[in-house]
Amino acid sequence: MSWSVLSTWKMSLEGCRIAAQQLAKGATAADALVAGIENVEDNPKFCSVGFGGLPARDGHVYLDGGFMDGDTLRFGAVGSIEGFRSPIRIARSLSAYKFNNFLVGQGAEAYAKAHGFEARDNRTSKSQARWEAEKDHAQDLVSYDGHDTVCFLTRDDAGTSCAGVSTSGLFLKEPGRVGDSPVIGSGFYADSEIGSAAATGVGEEIMKGALSHTAVLYMKAGFTAQQAAERAVLELDAALTRRNGSCNAISLIAMDRDGKFGVGTNIVFPFVYASDTQEPTLYLAQRDGMRTVYEAVTDIDSVVQD
Ligand code: ASP
């Protein structure tokens, strides 16, 4: 029996526990991943994913989600979808097709409706109050503050790896803006023969490095998950700083084909890991030169959401 779950931000702690329980009972990597992410999508306390997610400049909540099965390399994704409960479920269902795997906007909504996915108005009084208070100050926000994507990497007993993400993207984004999260290779990637990776942070930076695929390629080249994750993130940070003068927040989780994890970040970044030999554990990662170091958190309340 050997399985693992790796997920981003403190908000994924309960979802990680749910995914771990399912994997322990023999669930597939895909089913456990969807259950874990859906827990975050459904919780209005988490203001950057699903119900209660961050509104765009026009006050609407447009969601992005992506899913990849590392056995078949099939993927599905939705971008800028409004009015549905679970982008991750819709994304996963799109991975079953040979074509039309990545749908956006009205097309994604029409698909979700036609296939019976649960509708939900993801606006809450809290998210709308925040939008009302800040909608005229988008230009004052540092990189559109207050975003965060829930990313899950799961590996099951059969050795299948999956990657999945769900997010409302950047606060006060332009309607129609799609970040890295649902973009295969940037926001997520999984190959059961090598490993998997998923990213969170400012999508416009992450896409410049096709970050998740880069990390998987580093694992393919023989680097450990930890080396691959920190190289992918900190080399992109260095390249963008040299060329553009700065690099916004970027973080990445990676898992090798045996379920060992790695993390890379240029900020202080919480993440969660569980396996058949380890209870769900919240870690705090941070940059240390061209390395990323992390330690387990003993006082969970000391880590501010997300
Ligand atoms: N990557 C997401 C986006 O750019 C946001 C985040 O993960 O913080 O839409």
XYZ file of C-alpha atoms and ligand atoms in Angstrom:
315
model
C 0.000 0.000 0.000
C 1.605 3.248 -1.086
C -0.142 6.514 -1.840
C 0.478 10.253 -1.403
C -1.329 13.605 -1.572
C 0.310 17.015 -1.896
C -1.718 20.234 -1.923
C -1.296 24.012 -1.826
C -2.116 26.465 0.974
C -3.568 25.908 4.407
C -7.065 25.922 2.920
C -6.344 22.458 1.482
C -5.732 20.803 4.870
C -9.211 19.326 5.254
C -9.396 18.400 1.555
C -6.027 16.668 1.878
C -7.394 14.671 4.807
C -10.422 13.655 2.734
C -8.257 12.657 -0.254
C -5.940 10.700 2.052
C -8.847 8.825 3.636
C -10.121 7.904 0.195
C -6.715 6.744 -1.046
C -6.285 4.651 2.094
C -9.541 2.895 1.193
C -8.306 2.174 -2.326
C -9.787 5.129 -4.263
C -8.142 6.122 -7.542
C -5.841 9.129 -7.694
C -8.440 10.953 -9.811
C -11.379 10.340 -7.452
C -9.370 11.310 -4.373
C -8.109 14.457 -6.077
C -11.601 15.602 -7.061
C -12.920 14.958 -3.539
C -10.079 16.968 -2.026
C -10.446 19.955 -4.328
C -14.228 19.946 -4.116
C -13.983 20.345 -0.343
C -12.150 23.632 -0.937
C -14.494 24.725 -3.748
C -17.486 24.278 -1.431
C -16.146 26.207 1.552
C -17.067 29.920 1.428
C -14.400 30.670 4.049
C -11.752 30.176 1.359
C -12.031 33.315 -0.696
C -9.958 32.415 -3.760
C -11.622 29.210 -4.936
C -15.197 28.213 -5.821
C -18.033 29.390 -3.560
C -17.188 32.866 -2.268
C -14.287 33.178 -4.740
C -12.738 36.505 -5.687
C -14.820 38.627 -8.056
C -13.484 40.049 -11.296
C -13.553 43.790 -11.992
C -17.237 43.530 -12.989
C -18.245 41.806 -9.719
C -18.815 38.391 -11.301
C -16.997 35.268 -10.063
C -15.362 33.499 -13.011
C -13.622 30.232 -12.185
C -10.795 28.220 -13.753
C -10.007 24.523 -13.270
C -7.715 21.900 -14.759
C -7.150 18.157 -14.439
C -4.582 15.685 -15.818
C -4.326 11.913 -15.644
C -0.681 10.888 -15.607
C -1.293 7.409 -17.056
C -2.873 8.535 -20.313
C -1.668 12.176 -20.327
C -5.296 13.097 -20.969
C -6.318 16.457 -19.607
C -9.395 18.634 -19.296
C -9.784 22.287 -18.354
C -12.268 25.127 -18.046
C -11.495 28.829 -18.060
C -13.601 31.781 -16.951
C -16.684 29.698 -16.176
C -19.515 31.269 -14.163
C -22.417 29.773 -12.243
C -21.235 26.224 -11.537
C -20.284 24.455 -8.341
C -17.171 22.523 -9.263
C -14.706 23.491 -12.005
C -12.544 20.477 -11.099
C -15.395 18.048 -11.785
C -16.130 19.668 -15.129
C -12.430 19.725 -16.039
C -12.052 16.062 -15.192
C -15.044 15.119 -17.316
C -13.521 16.959 -20.301
C -10.414 14.788 -20.006
C -12.414 11.823 -21.287
C -12.640 13.277 -24.796
C -10.216 13.165 -27.661
C -10.939 16.752 -28.692
C -12.447 19.855 -27.078
C -10.588 19.304 -23.807
C -10.217 22.959 -22.843
C -13.402 25.038 -22.889
C -13.806 28.652 -21.808
C -16.594 31.086 -21.001
C -20.000 30.501 -22.551
C -18.864 27.322 -24.281
C -17.731 25.828 -20.987
C -20.989 26.878 -19.327
C -23.075 25.347 -22.138
C -21.112 22.090 -21.789
C -21.559 22.051 -18.002
C -25.287 22.692 -18.310
C -25.786 20.077 -21.029
C -23.952 17.471 -18.941
C -25.880 18.159 -15.762
C -23.140 19.698 -13.639
C -24.498 21.382 -10.547
C -25.190 25.099 -10.940
C -24.289 27.548 -8.170
C -24.038 31.300 -7.857
C -20.573 31.536 -6.315
C -21.021 35.108 -5.122
C -21.426 35.498 -1.358
C -22.259 38.605 0.666
C -18.649 38.622 1.886
C -17.143 38.427 -1.607
C -19.508 41.104 -2.880
C -18.755 43.414 0.056
C -15.047 43.081 -0.630
C -15.600 43.804 -4.309
C -17.730 46.886 -3.458
C -15.034 48.182 -1.122
C -12.098 47.666 -3.483
C -13.457 47.697 -7.014
C -12.221 51.190 -7.783
C -8.724 50.524 -6.476
C -7.501 47.707 -8.733
C -4.497 49.769 -9.771
C -3.425 50.064 -6.110
C -3.385 46.313 -5.528
C 0.033 44.717 -5.555
C -0.260 42.133 -8.325
C -4.009 41.990 -7.759
C -3.538 40.837 -4.130
C -5.514 38.064 -2.562
C -5.459 35.220 -5.046
C -4.420 31.594 -4.457
C -5.147 28.417 -6.316
C -5.869 25.100 -4.698
C -3.644 22.527 -6.409
C -3.680 18.810 -5.625
C -1.237 16.123 -6.721
C -2.288 12.576 -5.907
C -0.636 9.227 -6.409
C -2.554 6.032 -5.768
C -1.648 2.481 -4.872
C -1.550 1.462 -8.536
C 1.087 4.114 -9.256
C -1.214 6.520 -11.114
C -0.424 10.211 -10.643
C -2.975 12.980 -11.206
C -2.779 16.762 -11.025
C -5.698 19.156 -10.532
C -6.302 22.838 -9.821
C -9.210 25.171 -9.089
C -9.237 28.951 -8.633
C -11.087 32.208 -9.067
C -7.816 33.740 -10.314
C -6.660 37.248 -9.523
C -8.924 39.577 -7.546
C -10.424 42.274 -9.803
C -9.055 40.574 -12.931
C -10.406 41.740 -16.252
C -13.479 39.722 -17.272
C -12.191 37.085 -19.708
C -8.741 36.944 -18.155
C -7.494 33.364 -17.769
C -4.352 32.719 -15.747
C -1.975 29.780 -15.719
C -4.160 27.495 -13.613
C -6.221 25.774 -16.355
C -3.349 25.908 -18.857
C -1.757 22.462 -19.126
C 2.002 22.624 -18.563
C 1.798 25.956 -16.771
C -0.736 25.416 -13.961
C -0.517 21.631 -13.767
C 1.087 18.552 -15.336
C 1.173 14.848 -14.496
C 3.042 11.907 -15.969
C 2.811 8.711 -13.916
C 6.133 7.519 -15.368
C 7.952 10.635 -14.098
C 5.980 12.728 -11.607
C 3.590 15.638 -11.359
C 3.619 19.355 -10.557
C 1.189 22.250 -10.069
C 1.652 25.963 -9.567
C 0.084 28.860 -7.699
C 0.901 32.540 -7.790
C 0.676 35.202 -10.461
C -0.347 33.360 -13.609
C 1.205 35.893 -15.968
C 4.618 34.987 -14.488
C 4.006 31.230 -14.206
C 3.007 30.978 -17.869
C 6.272 32.644 -18.948
C 8.086 29.555 -17.662
C 5.474 26.864 -18.450
C 6.355 26.118 -14.859
C 4.695 22.778 -14.089
C 6.015 21.087 -17.207
C 9.458 22.510 -16.546
C 9.475 20.895 -13.096
C 8.367 17.553 -14.527
C 11.118 17.748 -17.158
C 13.667 18.337 -14.400
C 12.437 15.168 -12.688
C 12.721 13.343 -16.013
C 16.320 14.541 -16.226
C 17.037 12.891 -12.877
C 16.541 15.664 -10.334
C 14.621 14.877 -7.160
C 11.161 16.405 -6.740
C 12.654 18.964 -4.357
C 15.475 19.925 -6.713
C 13.068 20.056 -9.666
C 10.565 22.285 -7.848
C 13.082 24.785 -6.524
C 14.994 24.923 -9.812
C 11.849 25.523 -11.854
C 10.639 28.331 -9.580
C 13.887 30.054 -8.700
C 15.390 29.911 -12.189
C 12.230 31.552 -13.539
C 12.358 34.099 -10.727
C 15.986 34.874 -11.626
C 15.286 35.105 -15.364
C 12.331 37.446 -14.921
C 14.151 39.574 -12.353
C 17.122 39.947 -14.729
C 15.001 40.744 -17.756
C 12.054 42.658 -16.291
C 13.406 43.942 -12.982
C 11.139 41.799 -10.789
C 9.190 38.575 -10.506
C 5.832 38.346 -8.760
C 4.900 35.580 -6.310
C 5.266 32.060 -7.710
C 5.117 28.711 -5.910
C 5.060 25.128 -7.086
C 4.503 21.690 -5.613
C 5.992 18.568 -7.223
C 5.748 14.863 -6.568
C 7.897 12.147 -8.103
C 6.539 8.848 -9.382
C 7.217 7.225 -6.007
C 5.200 9.853 -4.130
C 8.105 11.877 -2.686
C 7.361 15.587 -2.624
C 9.159 18.827 -3.420
C 8.336 22.521 -3.177
C 9.685 25.695 -4.739
C 8.675 29.245 -3.870
C 9.811 32.856 -3.857
C 7.455 33.795 -0.978
C 6.358 32.270 2.346
C 4.180 29.422 1.170
C 2.078 26.892 3.153
C 1.426 23.439 1.691
C 0.137 20.091 2.919
C 1.389 16.522 2.446
C -0.022 13.146 3.459
C 0.908 9.589 2.593
C 0.308 6.026 3.707
C 3.044 6.608 6.303
C 2.279 10.220 7.246
C -0.788 12.016 8.610
C -1.774 15.208 6.728
C 0.919 17.709 7.714
C 0.968 21.459 7.130
C 4.381 22.825 6.123
C 5.658 26.340 5.654
C 8.141 26.840 2.826
C 10.315 29.818 2.039
C 13.129 30.838 -0.184
C 16.732 30.490 0.945
C 18.956 31.808 -1.858
C 18.481 29.466 -4.801
C 16.980 26.820 -2.524
C 13.566 26.407 -0.933
C 13.473 25.248 2.669
C 10.429 24.122 4.617
C 9.401 22.909 8.026
C 6.336 21.297 9.541
C 4.002 23.689 11.337
C 3.275 22.756 14.927
C 0.831 25.585 15.732
C -1.589 25.483 12.801
C -3.429 28.621 13.977
C -0.205 30.584 13.597
C -0.493 30.247 9.795
C -2.837 32.878 8.459
C -5.326 31.586 5.902
C -5.059 30.734 2.962
N -2.377 31.275 -10.553
C -3.642 31.935 -10.310
C -3.933 32.887 -11.427
O -3.044 33.572 -11.883
C -3.706 32.650 -9.004
C -2.950 32.030 -7.852
O -2.668 30.844 -7.868
O -2.621 32.730 -6.890
O -5.065 32.968 -11.828
